[in-house]
CSV table of C-alpha atoms in Angstrom, one decimal:
chain,number,residue,atom,x,y,z
A,1,MET,CA,19.5,18.7,41.5
A,2,TYR,CA,19.6,14.9,40.3
A,3,LYS,CA,16.4,14.5,41.9
A,4,LEU,CA,15.0,17.3,39.4
A,5,LEU,CA,16.8,16.0,36.2
A,6,LEU,CA,15.5,12.2,36.9
A,7,ILE,CA,11.5,13.8,37.0
A,8,LEU,CA,12.6,16.1,34.1
A,9,SER,CA,14.1,13.0,32.0
A,10,PHE,CA,11.1,10.8,33.3
A,11,PHE,CA,8.8,13.4,31.8
A,12,VAL,CA,11.3,14.0,28.3
A,13,THR,CA,10.2,10.0,28.7
A,14,GLY,CA,7.0,10.4,28.9
A,15,SER,CA,5.9,12.7,26.8
A,16,LEU,CA,8.1,11.3,23.4
A,17,MET,CA,6.3,8.3,24.5
A,18,ASN,CA,2.6,9.7,24.5
A,19,ALA,CA,4.2,11.4,21.2
A,20,GLN,CA,4.6,7.9,19.1
A,21,PHE,CA,1.0,6.7,20.6
A,22,PHE,CA,-0.3,9.2,18.7
A,23,SER,CA,1.1,8.8,16.1
A,24,ASP,CA,0.3,5.1,15.9
A,25,GLN,CA,-3.5,5.7,16.5
A,26,THR,CA,-3.0,8.4,14.3
A,27,LEU,CA,-2.2,6.3,11.6
A,28,GLN,CA,-4.9,3.7,12.6
A,29,GLN,CA,-7.9,6.1,12.2
A,30,SER,CA,-5.5,7.3,8.9
A,31,VAL,CA,-6.2,3.6,7.5
A,32,LEU,CA,-9.8,3.2,8.4
A,33,GLN,CA,-10.4,6.7,6.0
A,34,LEU,CA,-8.1,5.1,3.2
A,35,ASN,CA,-11.4,2.6,2.1
A,36,ASN,CA,-13.7,6.2,2.6
A,37,ALA,CA,-11.6,8.2,-0.2
A,38,LYS,CA,-13.8,9.2,-2.9
A,39,THR,CA,-11.3,12.2,-4.8
A,40,GLU,CA,-7.3,12.5,-5.9
A,41,ASN,CA,-7.6,15.3,-2.5
A,42,ASP,CA,-8.5,12.9,-0.7
A,43,TYR,CA,-6.0,10.4,-1.6
A,44,ASP,CA,-3.1,13.1,-1.6
A,45,THR,CA,-4.1,14.1,2.1
A,46,LEU,CA,-4.0,10.6,3.4
A,47,PHE,CA,-0.9,9.8,1.3
A,48,SER,CA,0.3,12.7,3.3
A,49,LYS,CA,-0.5,11.0,6.7
A,50,PHE,CA,1.2,8.0,5.9
A,51,SER,CA,4.6,9.3,4.4
A,52,GLU,CA,4.3,11.8,7.5
A,53,ALA,CA,3.8,9.5,10.2
A,54,LYS,CA,6.2,9.4,13.4
A,55,THR,CA,5.3,5.7,14.3
A,56,SER,CA,7.2,2.5,15.5
A,57,GLU,CA,6.1,0.4,12.7
A,58,LYS,CA,7.0,2.3,10.1
A,59,TRP,CA,6.9,-0.3,7.3
A,60,GLN,CA,3.2,0.2,8.1
A,61,ALA,CA,3.5,4.1,7.2
A,62,ASN,CA,5.1,3.2,4.0
A,63,TYR,CA,3.0,0.2,3.2
A,64,TYR,CA,-0.2,2.6,3.3
A,65,ALA,CA,1.4,5.4,1.8
A,66,ALA,CA,1.8,2.8,-0.9
A,67,ALA,CA,-1.7,2.0,-1.1
A,68,ALA,CA,-2.5,5.1,-1.1
A,69,LEU,CA,-0.8,6.0,-4.5
A,70,TYR,CA,-2.1,3.0,-5.8
A,71,LEU,CA,-5.5,3.6,-5.7
A,72,LYS,CA,-5.0,7.1,-6.4
A,73,THR,CA,-3.7,5.9,-9.8
A,74,ASN,CA,-7.0,3.7,-10.1
A,75,PHE,CA,-8.6,6.7,-9.2
A,76,LEU,CA,-7.1,9.1,-12.4
A,77,LEU,CA,-6.8,6.3,-14.6
A,78,LYS,CA,-10.8,5.6,-13.9
A,79,ASN,CA,-12.2,9.5,-14.3
A,80,SER,CA,-8.5,11.0,-15.7
A,81,PRO,CA,-7.1,8.8,-18.3
A,82,ASN,CA,-4.8,11.3,-19.9
A,83,SER,CA,-3.4,12.5,-16.9
A,84,PRO,CA,0.2,11.6,-15.8
A,85,LEU,CA,0.3,8.1,-13.9
A,86,GLY,CA,3.5,7.1,-13.7
A,87,GLU,CA,5.6,9.4,-11.7
A,88,SER,CA,2.7,8.2,-8.4
A,89,ASN,CA,3.1,4.6,-9.9
A,90,GLU,CA,6.8,4.4,-9.4
A,91,THR,CA,6.5,6.4,-5.7
A,92,ALA,CA,4.1,3.3,-4.5
A,93,ARG,CA,6.8,1.0,-5.9
A,94,LYS,CA,10.0,2.4,-3.9
A,95,LEU,CA,7.5,2.8,-1.0
A,96,ALA,CA,6.5,-0.9,-1.1
A,97,MET,CA,9.8,-1.8,-1.5
A,98,GLN,CA,10.8,-0.2,1.4
A,99,ALA,CA,7.5,-1.6,3.9
A,100,LEU,CA,9.2,-5.4,2.3
A,101,ALA,CA,12.6,-4.7,2.9
A,102,SER,CA,11.4,-4.2,6.8
A,103,GLU,CA,9.2,-6.8,6.7
A,104,LYS,CA,10.4,-9.5,4.1
A,105,ASN,CA,8.0,-12.5,3.2
A,106,ASN,CA,5.1,-10.0,4.0
A,107,GLY,CA,2.2,-11.5,1.7
A,108,GLU,CA,0.1,-8.1,1.6
A,109,VAL,CA,2.9,-5.8,0.8
A,110,ASN,CA,3.9,-8.9,-2.0
A,111,ILE,CA,0.4,-8.4,-3.0
A,112,LEU,CA,0.5,-4.7,-3.2
A,113,LEU,CA,3.7,-4.9,-5.1
A,114,GLY,CA,2.4,-7.3,-7.8
A,115,LEU,CA,-0.3,-4.6,-8.3
A,116,ILE,CA,1.5,-1.6,-8.6
A,117,HIS,CA,4.0,-3.6,-11.2
A,118,PHE,CA,0.3,-5.1,-12.8
A,119,GLN,CA,-1.0,-0.9,-13.0
A,120,LYS,CA,2.5,-0.3,-14.6
A,121,ILE,CA,1.3,-2.0,-17.5
A,122,ARG,CA,-2.3,-0.6,-17.6
A,123,ILE,CA,-1.1,3.0,-17.3
A,124,LYS,CA,1.0,2.1,-20.3
A,125,THR,CA,4.7,3.1,-18.4
A,126,ALA,CA,6.3,-0.1,-18.2
A,127,ALA,CA,9.4,0.5,-20.7
A,128,ASP,CA,8.9,-3.7,-20.9
A,129,PRO,CA,5.7,-5.3,-20.2
A,130,GLN,CA,6.3,-8.4,-20.3
A,131,LYS,CA,9.0,-8.3,-17.7
A,132,GLU,CA,6.6,-6.6,-15.2
A,133,LEU,CA,3.5,-9.0,-16.0
A,134,LYS,CA,6.7,-12.1,-14.3
A,135,THR,CA,7.4,-9.6,-11.7
A,136,ALA,CA,3.8,-9.3,-11.1
A,137,THR,CA,3.1,-12.7,-11.6
A,138,SER,CA,6.4,-13.4,-8.8
A,139,PHE,CA,5.0,-11.0,-6.1
A,140,MET,CA,1.9,-12.9,-6.5
A,141,THR,CA,3.3,-16.2,-6.5
A,142,LYS,CA,5.6,-15.2,-2.6
A,143,ALA,CA,2.0,-13.8,-1.3
A,144,GLU,CA,0.6,-16.7,-2.2
A,145,THR,CA,2.9,-19.1,0.4
A,146,THR,CA,1.7,-16.9,2.8
A,147,VAL,CA,-1.4,-15.7,2.7
A,148,LYS,CA,-4.6,-17.8,1.8
A,149,ASN,CA,-8.3,-16.5,1.0
A,150,ASN,CA,-7.1,-12.7,-0.2
A,151,PRO,CA,-9.8,-10.3,-1.9
A,152,ARG,CA,-6.9,-8.1,-2.9
A,153,LEU,CA,-4.5,-11.7,-4.1
A,154,SER,CA,-8.4,-12.7,-5.9
A,155,PHE,CA,-8.5,-9.4,-7.2
A,156,LEU,CA,-5.0,-9.2,-8.3
A,157,LYS,CA,-5.3,-13.1,-10.2
A,158,ALA,CA,-8.1,-11.6,-12.1
A,159,GLU,CA,-6.7,-9.1,-13.3
A,160,MET,CA,-3.8,-11.3,-14.6
A,161,ALA,CA,-6.5,-13.5,-15.8
A,162,GLU,CA,-8.1,-10.8,-17.8
A,163,LYS,CA,-4.7,-9.8,-19.4
A,164,GLN,CA,-4.9,-13.0,-20.3
A,165,GLY,CA,-7.7,-13.6,-22.1
A,166,ASN,CA,-8.8,-16.3,-19.4
A,167,LYS,CA,-12.5,-14.6,-19.1
A,168,THR,CA,-14.0,-17.0,-17.3
A,169,GLU,CA,-11.3,-17.1,-14.6
A,170,ALA,CA,-11.2,-13.6,-14.0
A,171,ILE,CA,-14.9,-13.4,-13.4
A,172,LYS,CA,-14.2,-16.6,-11.4
A,173,PHE,CA,-11.7,-14.5,-9.0
A,174,TYR,CA,-13.3,-11.3,-9.3
A,175,GLN,CA,-16.4,-13.2,-7.6
A,176,LYS,CA,-13.9,-14.5,-5.0
A,177,ALA,CA,-12.3,-10.7,-4.3
A,178,VAL,CA,-16.1,-9.8,-4.0
A,179,LYS,CA,-16.9,-12.4,-1.4
């Protein structure tokens, strides 16, 4: 009887570990799909995959769910500027903050939060744009201490330089981001 229970517990443990591995693998495959998303539906599908992922690295699932919403909002800003964008931006911010709570001083998460706060200014949902700009700058500064030569950081710097009217510096940072 004990032998049967022991064998059964090994099967249950093994299947749970296999399910966890499968989810981590699925998460990584979805990350690769994020670069190829071209429609609002693509971003929604990826957001669902990330937000529902049962993974050992929940902060990564939150980070990529936030990134999918950030990218979706950018897509809609370019292609459907009259659609409501505030809700997806706010949800992205909340998910990124959850990721940051798990991964303190993570440069990538700080960059994403800087981009999200700057996006809030661009979509005109910021009650106080100067406060959002300071918050974005704060996350950018934190990211600079841990991440060097990051294209997303260069892109954030370019966006901020452009917003402040410094087109020469913005072009420099955009070119650095492309490299």
